[in-house]
Coordinates of C-alpha atoms in Angstrom, one line a residue:
Chain A
M623 CA -44.4 -65.0 -55.5
E624 CA -41.8 -67.5 -54.7
T625 CA -40.5 -67.7 -51.2
I626 CA -36.8 -67.2 -50.7
I627 CA -35.1 -68.7 -47.7
R628 CA -31.4 -68.2 -47.0
E629 CA -29.9 -70.1 -44.0
G630 CA -27.7 -68.1 -41.8
S631 CA -23.9 -68.3 -42.1
P632 CA -21.1 -67.0 -39.9
K633 CA -21.3 -63.7 -41.8
T634 CA -24.8 -63.6 -43.3
P635 CA -28.2 -63.6 -41.7
Y636 CA -31.1 -66.1 -42.0
V637 CA -33.5 -64.5 -44.4
R638 CA -37.1 -65.4 -45.2
L639 CA -38.9 -63.6 -47.9
D640 CA -42.4 -65.1 -47.9
G641 CA -44.7 -63.6 -50.6
E642 CA -47.6 -65.9 -49.7
K643 CA -47.8 -64.8 -46.0
G644 CA -46.4 -61.3 -46.5
L645 CA -43.6 -62.0 -44.1
I646 CA -40.1 -60.8 -44.2
E647 CA -37.6 -62.0 -41.7
I648 CA -33.9 -61.2 -41.3
K649 CA -32.2 -62.7 -38.3
G650 CA -28.6 -63.3 -37.0
R651 CA -25.6 -61.5 -38.1
S652 CA -24.9 -59.5 -41.2
I653 CA -21.1 -58.8 -41.6
P654 CA -20.2 -59.9 -45.1
E655 CA -17.3 -58.0 -46.8
N656 CA -19.5 -57.6 -49.9
S657 CA -23.0 -56.9 -48.6
V658 CA -24.2 -55.6 -52.0
E659 CA -23.7 -59.1 -53.5
F660 CA -25.6 -60.7 -50.6
Y661 CA -28.5 -58.2 -50.6
K662 CA -29.0 -57.6 -54.3
P663 CA -31.2 -60.7 -54.9
L664 CA -33.3 -59.8 -51.8
I665 CA -33.8 -56.3 -53.0
D666 CA -34.8 -57.6 -56.5
W667 CA -37.3 -59.9 -54.8
L668 CA -38.8 -56.9 -53.0
D669 CA -39.0 -55.1 -56.4
S670 CA -41.2 -57.9 -57.8
Y671 CA -43.2 -58.3 -54.6
G672 CA -43.9 -54.5 -54.7
N673 CA -45.7 -54.9 -58.0
Q674 CA -48.4 -57.0 -56.4
P675 CA -48.0 -56.8 -52.6
L676 CA -50.3 -58.5 -50.1
D677 CA -52.6 -56.1 -48.1
S678 CA -50.3 -56.4 -45.2
T679 CA -46.6 -57.1 -44.9
S680 CA -44.9 -57.9 -41.6
V681 CA -41.1 -57.4 -41.3
N682 CA -39.1 -58.8 -38.4
V683 CA -35.5 -57.7 -38.1
Q684 CA -33.6 -59.4 -35.3
L685 CA -29.9 -58.8 -35.8
E686 CA -27.1 -59.7 -33.4
Y687 CA -24.4 -57.9 -35.4
F688 CA -24.2 -55.9 -38.6
N689 CA -21.5 -54.1 -40.3
T690 CA -21.7 -50.6 -41.9
S691 CA -21.6 -52.2 -45.3
S692 CA -24.8 -54.0 -44.5
S693 CA -26.4 -50.9 -42.9
K694 CA -26.9 -49.3 -46.4
C695 CA -28.3 -52.5 -47.8
I696 CA -30.8 -52.9 -44.9
L697 CA -31.8 -49.3 -45.6
D698 CA -32.4 -50.2 -49.2
I699 CA -34.7 -53.0 -48.2
F700 CA -36.7 -50.5 -45.9
K701 CA -36.9 -48.0 -48.8
K702 CA -38.4 -50.7 -51.0
L703 CA -40.9 -51.5 -48.3
E704 CA -41.6 -47.7 -47.9
L705 CA -42.6 -47.6 -51.6
I706 CA -45.1 -50.5 -50.9
Y707 CA -46.5 -48.6 -47.9
K708 CA -46.8 -45.4 -49.8
K709 CA -48.9 -47.1 -52.4
G710 CA -51.4 -48.1 -49.8
S711 CA -50.5 -51.5 -48.4
K712 CA -50.0 -52.0 -44.7
V713 CA -46.3 -52.5 -43.8
H714 CA -45.0 -52.9 -40.3
I715 CA -41.4 -53.2 -39.2
N716 CA -40.5 -54.9 -35.9
W717 CA -36.9 -54.1 -34.9
Y718 CA -35.7 -56.4 -32.1
Y719 CA -32.8 -55.7 -29.8
E720 CA -31.4 -57.2 -26.7
E721 CA -32.1 -55.2 -23.5
D722 CA -28.5 -54.0 -22.9
D723 CA -27.6 -53.6 -26.5
E724 CA -27.7 -49.8 -26.9
D725 CA -25.9 -49.8 -30.2
M726 CA -28.6 -52.0 -31.8
F727 CA -31.3 -49.9 -30.2
E728 CA -29.7 -46.7 -31.6
A729 CA -29.4 -48.4 -35.1
G730 CA -33.2 -49.0 -34.9
E731 CA -33.7 -45.4 -34.0
D732 CA -31.6 -44.3 -37.0
Y733 CA -33.7 -46.3 -39.4
Q734 CA -36.9 -45.1 -37.7
S735 CA -35.8 -41.5 -38.3
I736 CA -35.1 -42.0 -42.0
I737 CA -37.9 -44.3 -43.0
N738 CA -41.6 -43.4 -43.0
I739 CA -43.2 -46.8 -42.1
P740 CA -44.8 -47.9 -38.8
F741 CA -41.8 -49.1 -36.9
T742 CA -41.8 -50.8 -33.5
M743 CA -38.7 -51.3 -31.3
I744 CA -39.0 -54.5 -29.3
E745 CA -36.6 -55.2 -26.4
M746 CA -35.8 -58.8 -25.8
E747 CA -34.5 -60.1 -22.5
E748 CA -31.1 -61.7 -22.6
Chain B
M554 CA 16.3 -48.1 -43.7
G555 CA 12.5 -48.1 -43.9
F556 CA 9.9 -48.6 -41.3
D557 CA 10.7 -51.2 -38.5
L558 CA 7.5 -53.3 -38.5
D559 CA 8.8 -55.7 -36.0
K560 CA 9.4 -52.9 -33.5
W561 CA 6.0 -51.5 -34.1
I562 CA 4.3 -54.9 -33.5
A563 CA 6.3 -55.3 -30.3
Q564 CA 5.0 -52.0 -29.1
K565 CA 1.4 -53.1 -29.8
M566 CA 1.8 -56.3 -27.9
Q567 CA 1.3 -54.8 -24.4
G568 CA -1.4 -56.3 -22.2
E569 CA -3.0 -59.6 -22.9
V570 CA -2.9 -60.2 -26.6
I571 CA -6.0 -61.9 -27.8
L572 CA -5.2 -61.9 -31.4
K573 CA -2.2 -60.9 -33.6
Y574 CA -2.5 -61.2 -37.4
V575 CA 0.1 -60.1 -39.9
G576 CA -0.4 -60.9 -43.5
D577 CA -3.0 -61.0 -46.3
V578 CA -6.4 -59.6 -45.1
S579 CA -8.5 -61.9 -47.1
S580 CA -12.2 -62.8 -46.6
D581 CA -11.3 -66.3 -45.2
K582 CA -8.6 -64.9 -42.8
I583 CA -11.3 -62.4 -41.5
T584 CA -13.7 -65.3 -40.9
D585 CA -10.9 -67.1 -38.9
A586 CA -10.0 -64.0 -36.9
L587 CA -13.7 -63.4 -36.0
D588 CA -14.1 -67.0 -34.9
S589 CA -11.1 -66.7 -32.7
I590 CA -12.0 -63.5 -31.0
E591 CA -15.6 -64.7 -30.5
S592 CA -14.4 -67.8 -28.8
Y593 CA -12.2 -65.7 -26.5
L594 CA -14.9 -63.3 -25.6
N595 CA -17.3 -66.2 -24.8
L596 CA -14.7 -68.1 -22.8
K597 CA -13.9 -65.0 -20.7
N598 CA -17.6 -64.7 -20.0
E599 CA -17.4 -61.0 -21.0
K600 CA -20.5 -58.9 -20.4
N601 CA -22.9 -59.1 -23.3
K602 CA -22.6 -55.4 -24.0
T603 CA -18.8 -55.4 -24.0
R604 CA -18.6 -58.6 -26.0
K605 CA -20.8 -57.2 -28.8
K606 CA -19.1 -53.8 -28.8
V607 CA -15.6 -55.4 -29.1
Y608 CA -16.8 -57.8 -31.8
N609 CA -18.6 -55.1 -33.9
V610 CA -15.7 -52.6 -33.7
F611 CA -13.2 -55.4 -34.6
V612 CA -15.4 -56.2 -37.6
E613 CA -15.3 -52.6 -38.8
C614 CA -11.4 -52.3 -38.2
I615 CA -10.6 -55.5 -40.0
Q616 CA -13.0 -54.9 -42.9
N617 CA -11.6 -51.4 -43.2
L618 CA -8.3 -53.0 -43.9
F619 CA -9.9 -55.5 -46.3
H620 CA -11.4 -52.7 -48.4
H621 CA -8.5 -50.2 -48.3
V622 CA -5.2 -52.0 -48.1
D623 CA -3.0 -53.0 -51.1
I624 CA 0.0 -55.0 -52.0
P625 CA 2.8 -53.8 -49.7
P626 CA 6.0 -52.1 -51.1
V627 CA 8.7 -54.4 -52.1
T628 CA 11.0 -52.5 -49.8
A629 CA 9.0 -53.5 -46.8
K630 CA 10.5 -56.9 -46.5
V631 CA 7.1 -58.6 -45.9
D632 CA 5.1 -61.1 -48.0
L633 CA 4.0 -59.5 -51.2
V634 CA 0.3 -60.5 -50.7
P635 CA -2.6 -58.7 -52.3
K636 CA -3.9 -57.1 -49.2
F637 CA -1.2 -56.7 -46.6
G638 CA -2.2 -55.5 -43.1
V639 CA -1.6 -56.1 -39.4
I640 CA -4.3 -56.3 -36.7
I641 CA -3.8 -56.8 -33.1
L642 CA -6.6 -57.1 -30.4
A643 CA -5.3 -56.8 -26.8
R644 CA -6.8 -56.4 -23.4
D645 CA -5.1 -53.9 -21.1
N646 CA -6.7 -53.5 -17.6
S647 CA -10.1 -52.0 -18.2
F648 CA -10.0 -51.5 -21.9
Y649 CA -9.6 -53.4 -25.1
R650 CA -7.3 -52.0 -27.8
I651 CA -7.5 -52.8 -31.5
S652 CA -4.4 -51.7 -33.4
T653 CA -4.2 -51.9 -37.1
G654 CA -1.3 -51.1 -39.4
N655 CA -0.7 -50.9 -43.2
F656 CA 1.5 -49.3 -45.8
V657 CA -0.1 -46.4 -47.6
L658 CA 1.0 -44.5 -50.7
I659 CA 2.1 -41.0 -49.8
D660 CA -0.3 -39.7 -52.4
K661 CA -3.3 -41.2 -50.6
I662 CA -2.4 -40.2 -47.1
S663 CA -4.0 -36.7 -47.0
I664 CA -7.5 -38.2 -47.8
I665 CA -7.1 -40.7 -44.9
K666 CA -5.7 -38.0 -42.5
D667 CA -8.3 -35.4 -43.4
R668 CA -11.1 -38.0 -42.9
I669 CA -9.9 -39.1 -39.4
D670 CA -9.2 -35.5 -38.3
Q671 CA -12.7 -34.6 -39.3
V672 CA -14.3 -37.5 -37.5
N673 CA -12.2 -36.8 -34.4
S674 CA -13.3 -33.1 -34.4
L675 CA -17.0 -34.1 -34.0
S676 CA -19.0 -34.2 -30.8
D677 CA -21.0 -37.3 -30.0
E678 CA -24.1 -35.7 -31.2
E679 CA -22.5 -34.5 -34.4
V680 CA -21.1 -38.1 -35.1
R681 CA -24.7 -39.5 -34.7
S682 CA -26.3 -36.8 -36.9
I683 CA -23.7 -37.1 -39.6
Y684 CA -24.0 -40.9 -39.5
R685 CA -27.6 -40.7 -40.1
D686 CA -27.2 -38.1 -42.9
I687 CA -24.7 -40.4 -44.8
L688 CA -26.8 -43.5 -44.1
G689 CA -30.0 -41.9 -45.4
N690 CA -28.7 -39.7 -48.2
E691 CA -25.7 -41.1 -49.9
E692 CA -25.5 -43.9 -52.5
I693 CA -23.9 -47.2 -51.7
T694 CA -20.4 -47.3 -52.7
L695 CA -18.8 -50.3 -54.4
K696 CA -17.3 -51.2 -51.0
G697 CA -20.7 -50.9 -49.5
G698 CA -20.2 -48.7 -46.5
G699 CA -20.4 -45.2 -48.0
G700 CA -17.7 -43.9 -45.6
L701 CA -19.6 -45.0 -42.4
G702 CA -16.9 -47.2 -41.0
M703 CA -14.8 -44.6 -39.1
L704 CA -17.9 -42.8 -37.9
D705 CA -19.3 -46.1 -36.6
I706 CA -16.1 -46.9 -34.7
V707 CA -16.1 -43.5 -33.0
R708 CA -19.8 -43.8 -32.3
K709 CA -19.6 -47.3 -30.7
T710 CA -16.5 -46.6 -28.7
G711 CA -17.1 -43.0 -27.7
N712 CA -13.3 -42.5 -28.2
K713 CA -11.2 -40.6 -30.7
L714 CA -9.2 -42.5 -33.3
E715 CA -5.5 -42.4 -32.4
Y716 CA -3.2 -42.6 -35.5
M717 CA 0.4 -42.2 -36.4
L718 CA 2.2 -42.0 -39.7
Y719 CA 5.7 -43.4 -40.0
P720 CA 8.0 -42.7 -42.8
H721 CA 9.0 -45.8 -44.9
D722 CA 10.5 -44.8 -48.3
N723 CA 10.0 -42.3 -51.0
E724 CA 6.6 -43.6 -52.0
Y725 CA 5.0 -45.2 -48.8
L726 CA 4.2 -44.4 -45.3
F727 CA 3.1 -46.8 -42.6
F728 CA -0.2 -46.0 -41.1
S729 CA -1.0 -47.0 -37.5
L730 CA -4.4 -46.8 -36.0
D731 CA -5.4 -47.5 -32.4
V732 CA -9.0 -47.9 -31.3
Y733 CA -9.8 -48.1 -27.6
I734 CA -13.0 -49.7 -26.2
S735 CA -13.6 -49.0 -22.5

């Protein structure tokens, strides 16, 4: 599986989809007007990865900001990961949030309530 | 005749105005506006929690304009740009206020009004629960948000959406929205 790396921009996050290590990272801010356009290639990558996933996949999400347009796309990524998990591979999501960022904490709780994958909320000091 | 936009803008300029934008709400203009308010919030050494909330809610407000506004009516005496809107961020004592304004076809107004009235009628718990339902169950719309924008604003601010509709001409109204962040 090829590795996809997208450097962060003022409106889009740093993304690493590493098929050799089974590592997925999304960091920074995700506030594009057209989130579908940004996330579609990433979701396509996950579709391919899901055909032959590694035994274990780690997912780190550390977002500073994200808009509601991105929230659906992030859920789509989690749903693809859920399919991989249901087929028997290990998948673990780490959701990072800053200690006083209750909105980001609640967003993590939202995903945790919708998605059936081991999900850890990790508080970071400012 | 018609809606007096200058008067409306003057009314919304109370307090310390951080950003006023009138014109085409394009992707590039949004980027510029976000840069500008982020610099202000950093400069003011605003608390991390408040800084993030103001920024996030501003993103939803301006992108709400981006997704929903249109070319203004020729009778409005403003530039006939593809996406005409107004956004003002001001700080007034202990709160921030985001005011947005745009012309709306009278035919479309009931959809917007019903949507906001419905969101305003919900308790905090209901807002959260409906947000989760929409996030988890509904398909992505072409605009991406699936109707989450207004719910997100109310959820993050904990305040109701304050709106006004002003008559303009036979086809259009002016829609004014105020969002307060305490």
